[in-house]
Short mmCIF file of C-alpha atoms in Angstrom, two decimals:
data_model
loop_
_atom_site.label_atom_id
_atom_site.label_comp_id
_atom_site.label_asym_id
_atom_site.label_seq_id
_atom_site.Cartn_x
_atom_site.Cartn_y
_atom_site.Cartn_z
CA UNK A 1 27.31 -41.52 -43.33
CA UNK A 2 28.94 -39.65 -40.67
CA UNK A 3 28.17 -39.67 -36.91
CA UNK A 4 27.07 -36.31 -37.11
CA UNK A 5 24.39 -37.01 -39.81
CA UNK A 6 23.52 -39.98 -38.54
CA UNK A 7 22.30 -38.08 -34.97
CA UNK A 8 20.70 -35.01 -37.57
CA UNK A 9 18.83 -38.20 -38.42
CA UNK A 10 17.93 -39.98 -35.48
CA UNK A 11 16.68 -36.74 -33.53
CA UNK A 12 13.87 -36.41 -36.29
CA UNK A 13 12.66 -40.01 -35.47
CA UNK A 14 9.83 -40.22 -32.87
CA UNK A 15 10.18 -42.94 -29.78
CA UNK A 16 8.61 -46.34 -31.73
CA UNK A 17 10.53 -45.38 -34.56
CA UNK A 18 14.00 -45.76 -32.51
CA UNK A 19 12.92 -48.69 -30.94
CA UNK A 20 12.36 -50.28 -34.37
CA UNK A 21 15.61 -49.01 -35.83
CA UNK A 22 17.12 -50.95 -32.50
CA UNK A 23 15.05 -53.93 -32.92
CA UNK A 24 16.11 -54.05 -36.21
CA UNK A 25 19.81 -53.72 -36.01
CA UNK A 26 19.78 -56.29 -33.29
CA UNK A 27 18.27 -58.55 -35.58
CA UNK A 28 20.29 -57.82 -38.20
CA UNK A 29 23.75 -57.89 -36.85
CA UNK A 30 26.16 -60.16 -35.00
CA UNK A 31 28.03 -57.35 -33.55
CA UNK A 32 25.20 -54.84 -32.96
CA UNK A 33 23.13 -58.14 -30.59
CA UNK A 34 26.57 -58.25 -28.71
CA UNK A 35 26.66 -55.01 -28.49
CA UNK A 36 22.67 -54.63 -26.65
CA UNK A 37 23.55 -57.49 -24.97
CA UNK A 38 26.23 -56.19 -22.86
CA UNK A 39 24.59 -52.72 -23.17
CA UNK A 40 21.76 -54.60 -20.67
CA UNK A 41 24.00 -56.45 -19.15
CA UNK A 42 27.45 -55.44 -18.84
CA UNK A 43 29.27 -58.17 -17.09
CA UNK A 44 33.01 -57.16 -18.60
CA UNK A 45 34.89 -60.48 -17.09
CA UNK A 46 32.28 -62.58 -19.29
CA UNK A 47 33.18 -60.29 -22.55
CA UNK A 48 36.83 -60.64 -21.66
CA UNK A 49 36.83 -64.27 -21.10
CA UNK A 50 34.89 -64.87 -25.18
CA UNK A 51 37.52 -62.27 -26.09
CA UNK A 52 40.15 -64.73 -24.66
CA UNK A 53 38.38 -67.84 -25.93
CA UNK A 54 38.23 -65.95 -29.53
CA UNK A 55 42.19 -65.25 -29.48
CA UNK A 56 43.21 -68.72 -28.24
CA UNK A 57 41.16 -70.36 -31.25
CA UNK A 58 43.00 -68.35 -33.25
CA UNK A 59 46.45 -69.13 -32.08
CA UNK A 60 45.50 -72.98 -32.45
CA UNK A 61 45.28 -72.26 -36.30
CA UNK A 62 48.27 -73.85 -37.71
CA UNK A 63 49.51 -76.05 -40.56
CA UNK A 64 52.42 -78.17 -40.38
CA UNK A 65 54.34 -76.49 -37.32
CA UNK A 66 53.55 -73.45 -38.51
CA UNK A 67 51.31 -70.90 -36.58
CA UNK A 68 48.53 -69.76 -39.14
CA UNK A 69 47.56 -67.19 -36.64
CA UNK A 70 46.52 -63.66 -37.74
CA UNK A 71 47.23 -60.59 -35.59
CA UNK A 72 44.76 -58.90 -37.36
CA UNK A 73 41.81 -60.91 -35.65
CA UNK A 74 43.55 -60.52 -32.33
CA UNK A 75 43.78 -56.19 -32.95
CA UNK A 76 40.42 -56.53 -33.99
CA UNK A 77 39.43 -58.77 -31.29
CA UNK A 78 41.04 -55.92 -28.65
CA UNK A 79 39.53 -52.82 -30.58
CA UNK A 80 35.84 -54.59 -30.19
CA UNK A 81 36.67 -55.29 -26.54
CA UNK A 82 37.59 -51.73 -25.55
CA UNK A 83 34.75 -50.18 -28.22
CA UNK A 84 32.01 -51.94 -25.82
CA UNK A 85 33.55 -49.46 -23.32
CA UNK A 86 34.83 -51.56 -20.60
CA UNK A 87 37.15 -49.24 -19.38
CA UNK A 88 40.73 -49.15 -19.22
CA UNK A 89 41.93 -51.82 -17.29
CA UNK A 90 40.27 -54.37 -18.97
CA UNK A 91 41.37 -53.17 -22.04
CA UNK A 92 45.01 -53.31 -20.67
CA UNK A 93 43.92 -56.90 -19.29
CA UNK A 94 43.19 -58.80 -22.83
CA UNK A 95 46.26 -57.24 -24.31
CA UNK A 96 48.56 -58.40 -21.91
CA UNK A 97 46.73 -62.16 -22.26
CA UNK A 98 47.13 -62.20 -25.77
CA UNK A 99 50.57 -61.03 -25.64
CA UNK A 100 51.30 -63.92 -23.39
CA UNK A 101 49.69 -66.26 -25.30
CA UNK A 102 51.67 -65.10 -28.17
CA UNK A 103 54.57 -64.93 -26.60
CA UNK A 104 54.12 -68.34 -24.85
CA UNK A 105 53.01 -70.57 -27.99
CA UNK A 106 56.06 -69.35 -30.00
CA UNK A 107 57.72 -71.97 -28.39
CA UNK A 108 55.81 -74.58 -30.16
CA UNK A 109 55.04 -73.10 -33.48
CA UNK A 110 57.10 -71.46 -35.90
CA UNK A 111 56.18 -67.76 -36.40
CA UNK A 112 55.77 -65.90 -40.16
CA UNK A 113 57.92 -62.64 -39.72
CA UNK A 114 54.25 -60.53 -40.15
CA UNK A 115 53.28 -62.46 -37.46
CA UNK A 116 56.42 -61.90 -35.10
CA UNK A 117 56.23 -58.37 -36.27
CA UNK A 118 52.35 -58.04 -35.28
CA UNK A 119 53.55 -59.20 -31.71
CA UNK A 120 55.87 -56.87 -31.35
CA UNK A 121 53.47 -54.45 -32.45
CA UNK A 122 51.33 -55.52 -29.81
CA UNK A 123 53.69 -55.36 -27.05
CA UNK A 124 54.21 -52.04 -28.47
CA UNK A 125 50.80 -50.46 -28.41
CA UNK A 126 50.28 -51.97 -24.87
CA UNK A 127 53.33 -50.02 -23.26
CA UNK A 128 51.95 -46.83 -25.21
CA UNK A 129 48.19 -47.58 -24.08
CA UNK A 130 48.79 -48.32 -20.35
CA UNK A 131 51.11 -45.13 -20.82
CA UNK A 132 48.42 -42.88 -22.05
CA UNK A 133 46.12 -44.18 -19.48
CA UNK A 134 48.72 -43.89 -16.28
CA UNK A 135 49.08 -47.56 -15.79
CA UNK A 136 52.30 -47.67 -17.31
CA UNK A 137 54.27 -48.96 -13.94
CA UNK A 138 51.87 -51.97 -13.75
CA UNK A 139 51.82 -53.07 -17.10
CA UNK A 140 55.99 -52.80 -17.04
CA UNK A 141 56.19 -54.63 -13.67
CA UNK A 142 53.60 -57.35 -16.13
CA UNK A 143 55.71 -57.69 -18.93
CA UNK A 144 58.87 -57.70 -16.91
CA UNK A 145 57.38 -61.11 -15.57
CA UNK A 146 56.91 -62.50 -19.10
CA UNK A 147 60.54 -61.62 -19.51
CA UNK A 148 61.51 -63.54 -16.34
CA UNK A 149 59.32 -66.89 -16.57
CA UNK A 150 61.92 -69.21 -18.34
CA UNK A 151 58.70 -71.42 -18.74
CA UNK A 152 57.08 -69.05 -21.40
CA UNK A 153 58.13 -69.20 -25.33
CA UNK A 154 61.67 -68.82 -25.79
CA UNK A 155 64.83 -66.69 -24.62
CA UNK A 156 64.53 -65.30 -28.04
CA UNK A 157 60.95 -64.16 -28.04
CA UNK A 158 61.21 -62.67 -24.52
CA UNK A 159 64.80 -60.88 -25.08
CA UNK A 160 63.07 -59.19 -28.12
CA UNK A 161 59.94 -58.27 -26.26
CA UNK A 162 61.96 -56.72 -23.71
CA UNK A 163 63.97 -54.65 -26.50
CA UNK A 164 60.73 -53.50 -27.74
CA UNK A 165 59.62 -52.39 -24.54
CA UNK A 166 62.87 -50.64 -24.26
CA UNK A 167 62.51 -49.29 -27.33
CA UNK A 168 58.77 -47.92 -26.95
CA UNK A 169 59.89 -46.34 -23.35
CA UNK A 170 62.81 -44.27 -25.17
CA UNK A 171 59.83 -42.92 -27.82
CA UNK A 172 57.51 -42.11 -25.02
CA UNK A 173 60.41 -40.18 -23.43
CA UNK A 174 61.51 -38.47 -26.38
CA UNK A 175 58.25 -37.42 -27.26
CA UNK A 176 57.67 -35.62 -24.00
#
């Protein structure tokens, strides 16, 4: 059903029938409770801290040296974060963290090559995000200091954020 049906739909319902198509899907769903929850009370450090909590358990999945870790909780775990509409900043906030904590446990786990490519991805779609949204000096001046502390992951890992950065910067450029 489309979002436009769905409202055709919902403007024929009187006010106790809403309120019982709420109750319901807050009963029924994980997501949609989270969802009223922080519709009620919107405290966006608390979301942003389970969205942390949620990506670091994931980065402790690993087998044998090997990080088990899939980039496609931690994109999901982002597009949930900025679909509760916590504004931009935020947004910009947990992808940075995860980056760094992706960028920082590569030091002691080895990384499939989806997985380093996911990263990169990430780093990416931050630069391009904080660029859409006029944060882009910030969030360069950010990852620059991932670059520069020694003490996070490896030469390696930060070298090739930096040439994705350098990379995404050229596209934005072009493309203007």
């Amino acid at each position: 059903m489309s979002k436009s049906s769905l409202k055709k739909e919902l403007l024929t319902f009187t006010g106790q029938q809403l309120v019982e198509v709420i109750l319901n899907a807050y009963d029924s769903s994980k997501e949609a409770k989270a969802y009223f929850e922080f519709f009620l009370n919107p405290d966006a450090d608390a979301l942003l801290e389970k969205k942390f909590d949620l990506i670091a358990k994931e980065l402790n999945r690993s087998r044998r040296g090997t990080c088990k870790c899939r980039i496609s909780v931690i994109r999901k775990a982002i597009k949930e974060f900025e679909a509760f509409g916590v504004g931009p900043e935020k947004v910009s906030q947990l992808m940075l963290g995860a980056i760094r904590m992706l960028v920082g446990e590569y030091r002691y786990r080895y990384y499939s090559e989806a997985l380093l490519n996911g990263t990169f991805r990430l780093v990416h779609d931050y630069v391009v995000y904080n660029n859409r949204h006029e944060m882009l000096k910030p969030a360069l001046e950010s990852l620059r200091t991932i670059h520069d502390n020694r003490n996070l992951g490896t030469a390696q890992m930060r070298d090739r954020v930096r040439q994705t950065v350098s990379s995404t910067i050229e596209e934005i450029a072009s493309s203007q």
